[in-house]
């Protein structure tokens, strides 16, 4: 896919990877980049930089996503690429004594943002895309959705679920010319990464959001399902499936080391 001349929506577009995606799409010649974010002020600032448009949007609310879709198509035309990029880093606690946690709140919030936001986008865009012969979804997930995230069961679980939904979205609508890519980086130098304890997600180096955006453009051009800014992740996936027990043992050692360092 080439974004030149296309209408693109980016949720979580006010900061981090989302902001870099907005800039990259604009520089690649997108007809209009729509910045959707709860941070309305920064969304407007990014939109001004890319000659785009901004909408305040809480992706956990289906009505907000519906409004973004409807207003974007009413004002600017059909959405060719919807980037479901918004995410949160809550629930990280290497010292937690129970993977089930103490309350439902971090699980529900993570589920709403990391899973249902993708579902809502598909629910309301797939019929439109089918009617006009195709479209594209880019879902920002994480290497945690392919591997795991030590210290955050809620993050890991919902990111795994996001991968599962994206697979089904791609399978169900391949015949309708609706394409799907998932973006699964490890550490990226963003406010979200800085807000959580340092861990294995940064073991292969933290990339800039701008580099990740370049990888996204290349992945979209090739229309590849899995976009891996950290190519090492492919090797980790293979090791995981080759010997699951050994992989879990290795991850448990990382967990123990994190607890030791974090507890000092």
Coordinates of N, CA, C and O in Angstrom, one line a residue, residues 50 62 64 120 128 190 220:
X50 N 1.1 18.7 10.3 CA 1.0 17.8 9.2 C -0.2 18.2 8.3 O -0.6 17.5 7.4
X62 N -16.6 3.1 22.3 CA -17.0 2.8 20.9 C -17.6 4.1 20.2 O -17.3 4.3 19.1
X64 N -16.8 7.1 20.6 CA -15.7 8.1 20.1 C -15.1 7.6 18.8 O -14.8 8.4 17.9
X120 N -13.8 -2.2 17.8 CA -14.7 -1.2 17.4 C -14.3 -0.6 16.0 O -15.2 -0.3 15.2
X128 N -17.9 -0.4 5.5 CA -17.6 0.6 4.6 C -16.5 0.2 3.6 O -16.6 0.5 2.4
X190 N 9.6 6.4 24.1 CA 8.4 7.1 24.3 C 8.1 7.4 25.7 O 8.7 6.8 26.6
X220 N 4.0 -1.4 5.2 CA 2.8 -1.2 4.5 C 3.0 -1.3 3.0 O 2.1 -1.8 2.2

